[in-house]
Coordinates of C-alpha atoms and ligand atoms in Angstrom, one line a residue:
X1 CA 51.0 60.1 21.0
X2 CA 50.9 59.0 17.5
X3 CA 50.1 60.3 14.0
X4 CA 48.1 57.8 11.2
X5 CA 47.0 58.9 7.7
X6 CA 43.5 57.1 6.9
X7 CA 42.4 56.5 3.7
X8 CA 38.4 56.7 3.5
X9 CA 36.5 55.0 1.0
X10 CA 33.5 55.5 1.9
X11 CA 31.8 54.0 -1.3
X12 CA 28.2 53.8 -2.5
X13 CA 24.7 53.7 -0.9
X14 CA 25.1 53.6 3.4
X15 CA 28.4 53.0 3.0
X16 CA 29.6 57.0 3.6
X17 CA 26.9 57.2 6.6
X18 CA 27.8 54.6 8.4
X19 CA 31.6 55.2 7.7
X20 CA 31.0 59.0 9.5
X21 CA 30.0 57.0 12.8
X22 CA 33.4 55.0 12.7
X23 CA 35.0 58.6 12.2
X24 CA 33.0 60.3 14.8
X25 CA 34.4 56.9 17.4
X26 CA 37.7 57.3 15.9
X27 CA 37.7 61.1 16.7
X28 CA 37.1 60.3 20.5
X29 CA 39.6 57.7 20.6
X30 CA 41.9 60.1 19.0
X31 CA 41.3 62.7 21.8
X32 CA 40.9 60.1 24.8
X33 CA 44.3 58.4 23.9
X34 CA 45.9 61.5 22.5
X35 CA 46.5 60.3 18.9
X36 CA 45.9 62.1 15.8
X37 CA 44.3 60.6 12.9
X38 CA 44.2 62.5 9.4
X39 CA 41.3 61.5 7.2
X40 CA 41.2 61.8 3.1
X41 CA 38.3 61.3 1.3
X42 CA 38.6 59.0 -2.3
X43 CA 35.9 58.0 -4.4
X44 CA 35.8 53.9 -5.3
X45 CA 32.6 51.9 -6.7
X46 CA 29.4 53.2 -8.5
X47 CA 30.4 56.9 -6.8
X48 CA 33.9 56.6 -8.4
X49 CA 32.3 55.4 -12.0
X50 CA 29.6 58.4 -12.4
X51 CA 32.9 61.0 -11.5
X52 CA 35.3 59.5 -13.2
X53 CA 34.0 56.3 -15.4
X54 CA 36.7 53.8 -13.5
X55 CA 35.7 52.0 -10.3
X56 CA 38.8 52.8 -8.7
X57 CA 40.5 56.0 -10.1
X58 CA 44.4 56.1 -10.1
X59 CA 44.0 58.7 -7.4
X60 CA 42.1 56.7 -4.9
X61 CA 44.5 53.8 -5.9
X62 CA 47.6 56.1 -4.7
X63 CA 46.2 57.4 -1.6
X64 CA 45.9 53.9 -0.3
X65 CA 49.1 53.2 -1.2
X66 CA 50.6 55.9 0.9
X67 CA 48.4 55.6 3.9
X68 CA 48.5 54.0 7.0
X69 CA 45.3 52.1 6.7
X70 CA 42.4 52.1 4.4
X71 CA 38.6 52.7 6.1
X72 CA 36.1 51.6 3.6
X73 CA 32.3 51.8 3.5
X74 CA 30.6 49.9 1.0
X75 CA 29.9 49.9 -2.9
X76 CA 27.3 48.0 -5.6
X77 CA 24.5 49.9 -7.0
X78 CA 21.3 47.9 -8.7
X79 CA 21.9 49.4 -11.7
X80 CA 24.3 47.7 -12.4
X81 CA 23.2 44.1 -10.5
X82 CA 21.3 43.0 -13.6
X83 CA 22.7 44.5 -16.5
X84 CA 25.4 41.6 -17.8
X85 CA 26.3 43.6 -20.5
X86 CA 28.2 46.5 -18.5
X87 CA 31.5 46.8 -18.6
X88 CA 32.4 48.4 -15.5
X89 CA 31.0 47.6 -12.4
X90 CA 31.5 48.6 -8.8
X91 CA 32.6 45.6 -7.3
X92 CA 35.8 46.0 -10.3
X93 CA 37.2 48.5 -8.0
X94 CA 37.0 46.1 -4.6
X95 CA 38.4 43.6 -6.5
X96 CA 41.3 45.8 -8.2
X97 CA 42.2 47.3 -4.6
X98 CA 42.6 43.9 -2.8
X99 CA 44.7 42.7 -5.6
X100 CA 47.0 45.8 -6.5
X101 CA 47.6 45.8 -2.5
X102 CA 48.1 42.5 -1.9
X103 CA 45.2 41.9 0.9
X104 CA 45.4 38.3 0.3
X105 CA 43.9 37.7 3.8
X106 CA 40.3 38.7 5.0
X107 CA 39.4 37.7 8.2
X108 CA 35.9 37.8 9.4
X109 CA 35.1 37.1 13.2
X110 CA 31.8 36.0 13.8
X111 CA 30.2 36.0 16.9
X112 CA 26.9 35.8 19.0
X113 CA 26.2 38.8 21.5
X114 CA 24.1 37.7 24.7
X115 CA 21.6 39.9 24.6
X116 CA 20.7 39.7 21.0
X117 CA 20.4 35.8 20.8
X118 CA 16.7 36.1 20.1
X119 CA 17.4 37.9 16.7
X120 CA 19.4 35.1 15.7
X121 CA 17.8 32.9 13.0
X122 CA 19.1 29.6 15.4
X123 CA 17.5 28.6 19.0
X124 CA 19.1 30.4 21.2
X125 CA 21.0 26.6 22.9
X126 CA 22.8 26.7 19.3
X127 CA 24.0 30.2 19.8
X128 CA 25.7 28.9 22.9
X129 CA 29.5 29.6 22.8
X130 CA 29.6 30.7 19.1
X131 CA 33.0 32.3 18.0
X132 CA 34.6 32.1 15.5
X133 CA 37.1 33.8 12.9
X134 CA 36.8 33.0 9.2
X135 CA 40.1 33.4 7.1
X136 CA 39.2 33.6 3.7
X137 CA 42.1 33.7 1.1
X138 CA 40.7 37.2 -1.2
X139 CA 43.1 37.7 -3.9
X140 CA 43.4 34.1 -6.0
X141 CA 41.0 31.5 -6.8
X142 CA 37.9 31.8 -9.0
X143 CA 38.0 35.3 -8.3
X144 CA 41.3 36.1 -10.2
X145 CA 41.6 33.3 -12.5
X146 CA 41.5 33.2 -16.4
X147 CA 37.6 33.9 -17.5
X148 CA 36.1 34.5 -20.8
X149 CA 33.9 33.5 -23.4
X150 CA 34.3 31.0 -26.4
X151 CA 32.1 30.0 -29.3
X152 CA 30.9 33.3 -30.0
X153 CA 29.8 33.8 -26.5
X154 CA 27.8 30.6 -25.8
X155 CA 30.4 28.7 -23.8
X156 CA 31.5 30.7 -20.5
X157 CA 34.4 29.8 -18.0
X158 CA 35.7 30.7 -15.1
X159 CA 39.2 29.1 -13.8
X160 CA 39.9 28.2 -10.0
X161 CA 43.6 28.1 -9.9
X162 CA 45.8 28.4 -7.0
X163 CA 49.9 27.8 -6.2
X164 CA 51.8 26.5 -3.3
X165 CA 53.0 29.7 -2.2
X166 CA 49.4 31.3 -2.2
X167 CA 48.0 28.2 -0.3
X168 CA 50.9 28.4 2.2
X169 CA 51.0 32.3 3.6
X170 CA 47.2 32.2 3.7
X171 CA 47.0 29.2 5.8
X172 CA 50.1 30.0 7.7
X173 CA 47.7 32.9 9.0
X174 CA 44.8 30.4 9.8
X175 CA 47.2 28.3 11.8
X176 CA 48.8 31.2 13.2
X177 CA 45.2 32.8 14.4
X178 CA 44.2 29.3 15.6
X179 CA 46.9 29.4 18.2
X180 CA 45.7 32.9 19.5
X181 CA 42.3 31.3 20.2
X182 CA 41.2 28.3 21.1
X183 CA 43.5 25.8 18.6
X184 CA 41.3 24.4 16.4
X185 CA 41.5 25.2 12.8
X186 CA 39.4 23.6 10.1
X187 CA 40.4 23.6 6.4
X188 CA 36.8 23.8 4.7
X189 CA 37.5 22.6 0.7
X190 CA 35.9 20.7 -2.1
X191 CA 38.6 17.8 -2.2
X192 CA 36.6 15.1 -3.6
X193 CA 35.9 17.2 -6.6
X194 CA 38.4 19.8 -7.5
X195 CA 41.8 19.4 -8.0
X196 CA 42.9 23.0 -6.1
X197 CA 41.2 21.6 -3.2
X198 CA 43.8 18.6 -3.1
X199 CA 46.5 21.2 -3.2
X200 CA 45.3 22.8 -0.1
X201 CA 44.5 19.5 1.7
X202 CA 48.5 18.5 0.5
X203 CA 49.9 21.8 1.7
X204 CA 47.6 22.3 5.0
X205 CA 48.7 18.8 5.9
X206 CA 52.4 19.5 5.3
X207 CA 52.2 22.5 7.4
X208 CA 50.5 20.9 9.7
X209 CA 54.1 19.5 11.2
X210 CA 55.4 22.7 12.4
X211 CA 51.9 23.3 14.6
X212 CA 51.5 20.6 16.9
X213 CA 49.5 22.2 19.5
X214 CA 46.8 22.7 16.8
X215 CA 43.9 20.1 16.3
X216 CA 43.5 20.8 12.3
X217 CA 40.5 19.1 10.6
X218 CA 38.9 18.9 7.1
X219 CA 35.5 19.8 6.1
X220 CA 33.7 20.0 2.5
X221 CA 31.9 22.9 1.8
X222 CA 28.4 21.9 1.5
X223 CA 28.9 19.5 4.9
X224 CA 30.6 23.0 6.6
X225 CA 27.1 25.3 5.2
X226 CA 25.1 22.7 7.3
X227 CA 27.2 22.4 10.4
X228 CA 27.3 26.0 10.4
X229 CA 23.6 26.2 10.9
X230 CA 23.3 22.5 12.9
X231 CA 26.1 23.3 14.9
X232 CA 28.1 26.8 14.4
X233 CA 29.8 26.4 18.2
X234 CA 32.0 23.5 17.0
X235 CA 34.5 26.0 14.7
X236 CA 37.2 28.1 16.4
X237 CA 38.9 29.2 12.9
X238 CA 37.7 28.3 9.4
X239 CA 40.5 28.7 6.8
X240 CA 39.3 28.5 2.9
X241 CA 39.2 29.8 -0.7
X242 CA 38.1 32.8 -1.7
X243 CA 34.7 31.9 -3.3
X244 CA 33.7 29.0 -0.6
X245 CA 35.1 32.0 2.1
X246 CA 32.8 34.8 0.2
X247 CA 29.6 32.2 0.6
X248 CA 30.2 31.1 4.1
X249 CA 31.1 34.6 5.6
X250 CA 27.5 35.6 4.3
X251 CA 25.7 32.6 5.9
X252 CA 27.9 32.5 9.2
X253 CA 27.3 36.7 9.8
X254 CA 23.3 36.2 10.2
X255 CA 24.0 34.1 13.2
X256 CA 24.8 37.0 15.5
X257 CA 21.2 37.8 14.6
X258 CA 22.1 41.0 12.3
X259 CA 24.6 41.5 9.2
X260 CA 25.0 45.1 10.8
X261 CA 27.0 43.7 13.4
X262 CA 29.9 42.0 11.7
X263 CA 33.5 43.8 10.6
X264 CA 36.4 42.4 9.0
X265 CA 39.7 43.5 8.0
X266 CA 41.6 42.7 4.5
X267 CA 45.7 42.1 5.7
X268 CA 48.5 41.0 4.2
X269 CA 51.0 43.4 3.2
X270 CA 51.9 46.9 4.5
X271 CA 48.6 48.8 4.5
X272 CA 45.6 46.9 5.6
X273 CA 41.9 47.6 4.7
X274 CA 38.6 47.4 7.4
X275 CA 35.3 47.4 6.4
X276 CA 32.0 46.3 7.2
X277 CA 30.5 42.7 6.0
X278 CA 27.3 44.1 4.8
X279 CA 26.8 45.6 1.3
X280 CA 25.7 49.3 0.3
X281 CA 21.7 48.6 0.9
X282 CA 20.6 51.3 -1.8
X283 CA 17.1 51.4 -0.8
X284 CA 18.3 52.3 3.0
X285 CA 21.0 55.0 1.9
X286 CA 20.2 58.7 3.4
X287 CA 17.6 57.5 5.8
X288 CA 19.5 57.5 9.3
X289 CA 18.5 53.5 9.1
X290 CA 21.6 51.9 9.0
X291 CA 23.5 49.9 11.7
X292 CA 27.0 51.2 12.1
X293 CA 28.1 48.6 14.7
X294 CA 29.6 46.7 12.1
X295 CA 31.7 49.3 10.6
X296 CA 32.8 50.8 14.4
X297 CA 34.2 47.8 15.1
X298 CA 36.2 47.4 11.8
X299 CA 37.7 50.7 13.2
X300 CA 38.2 48.6 15.9
X301 CA 40.1 45.8 13.9
X302 CA 42.1 48.9 12.0
X303 CA 43.6 50.3 15.5
X304 CA 44.3 46.7 16.3
X305 CA 46.3 46.6 13.1
X306 CA 47.8 49.8 13.6
X307 CA 49.5 48.3 17.0
X308 CA 46.8 50.6 19.4
X309 CA 45.1 47.2 20.6
X310 CA 44.3 49.1 24.4
X311 CA 42.3 51.5 22.0
X312 CA 40.6 49.1 19.9
X313 CA 39.6 47.1 23.1
X314 CA 38.3 50.6 24.3
X315 CA 35.8 50.7 20.9
X316 CA 34.8 47.3 21.5
X317 CA 33.8 47.8 25.4
X318 CA 31.5 51.0 24.5
X319 CA 30.0 48.8 21.4
X320 CA 29.3 46.2 24.3
X321 CA 28.1 48.6 26.3
X322 CA 25.7 50.0 23.9
X323 CA 24.3 47.3 22.9
X324 CA 24.0 45.9 26.8
X325 CA 22.3 48.9 27.3
X326 CA 18.8 47.5 24.8
X327 CA 19.2 50.4 22.5
X328 CA 19.7 49.8 18.9
X329 CA 19.3 50.7 15.1
X330 CA 15.5 49.1 13.7
X331 CA 17.5 45.7 12.9
X332 CA 18.1 45.3 16.6
X333 CA 15.6 46.7 18.4
X334 CA 12.5 47.8 16.2
X335 CA 10.3 48.9 19.7
X336 CA 13.1 51.2 21.1
X337 CA 15.1 52.4 17.9
X338 CA 17.8 54.8 17.4
X339 CA 18.8 56.4 14.1
X340 CA 22.8 56.1 12.5
X341 CA 23.9 58.9 14.0
X342 CA 22.1 58.3 17.6
X343 CA 24.0 55.0 17.3
X344 CA 27.0 56.5 16.4
X345 CA 26.9 59.2 19.4
X346 CA 26.1 56.7 21.9
X347 CA 28.9 54.4 21.3
X348 CA 31.1 57.4 21.0
X349 CA 29.6 58.5 24.3
X350 CA 30.3 55.3 26.0
X351 CA 33.9 55.6 25.1
X352 CA 34.1 58.5 27.6
Ligands
IPM1 C1 32.6 40.4 0.0 C2 31.8 41.0 -1.6 C3 32.5 41.1 -2.5 C4 33.2 39.6 -3.0 C5 31.7 41.6 -4.2 C6 31.0 42.8 -3.5 C7 32.8 41.8 -5.1 O1 30.6 39.8 -1.8 O2 33.7 41.6 0.3 O3 32.3 39.6 0.7 O4 32.4 38.8 -3.3 O5 34.5 39.5 -2.2
MG2 MG1 30.5 38.8 -0.3

């Protein structure tokens, strides 16, 4: 039996209701395998701005630092999106959390479900064998480089900066992940244009000598965007910079048929953070319509990271069994849909 302290940052929009299902499933795991999970909730995002004026209050950050893992819902609210003058934004909370905790690697697995191939925007034959992992750098690049305005505000700039150690640690994670999978690593960059991308290539080529068993490839990001649609099965592990990874992971996330299916983990230091890839879907909030699967699978990634791999497998098996039985939230099965709560109940029930 093990004890774990889990910080729960459920955030905005549908965050709280999908997180609730994740906790339901985790409680079932605790019961079945004899563990103890202690969940402590803390505000982040727009909710935190409303309560405290700060998208990442210090108490929330402190809680995260002393927890064993962070279970994260989603953040964002439309009232900030079209207001370029907003001084504080929910997203700043997430970015600061990643930076402060040293979560430099974001892992986003993308795989198709056989029974859901009909939902994919791609023809079924193109979805065959799709199983990839996007390893996205998360605490550097253009997200965190110097940015600002000049000329009285009429010139704006964002800098994409990467150091050799920053590249080495994320590329290492890419090589290692490839070693545990099908042995293929693709570096996606824009080395025909960007100096920072040329450094990524240089460093990755040097490191390749330590991983002779890995088949290494290079691809420009514009081509990669096209290849992800034309022939997604060619990819095993993709390693890429912060912004390219942001864009490509959203694009690949819909291949499986719904954005509501895909989990992610952000790791790099002691505490990892686990969250669905999707956003806060404010229009759907509080209506029992959101798909909790991405969040529940993120809980499985959290258990893997805590060393509870058979427990993580039990969650994945329960999700598979539930999806195979043909039930789903409205994004999966509009004819025979179930709500968020019921989907959570079914998956928790399938754990036994
Ligand atoms: C993501 C999101 C975030 C990002 C936003 C909310 C800041 O799109 O996790 O992919 O751009 O990293
Ligand atoms: Mg994104």
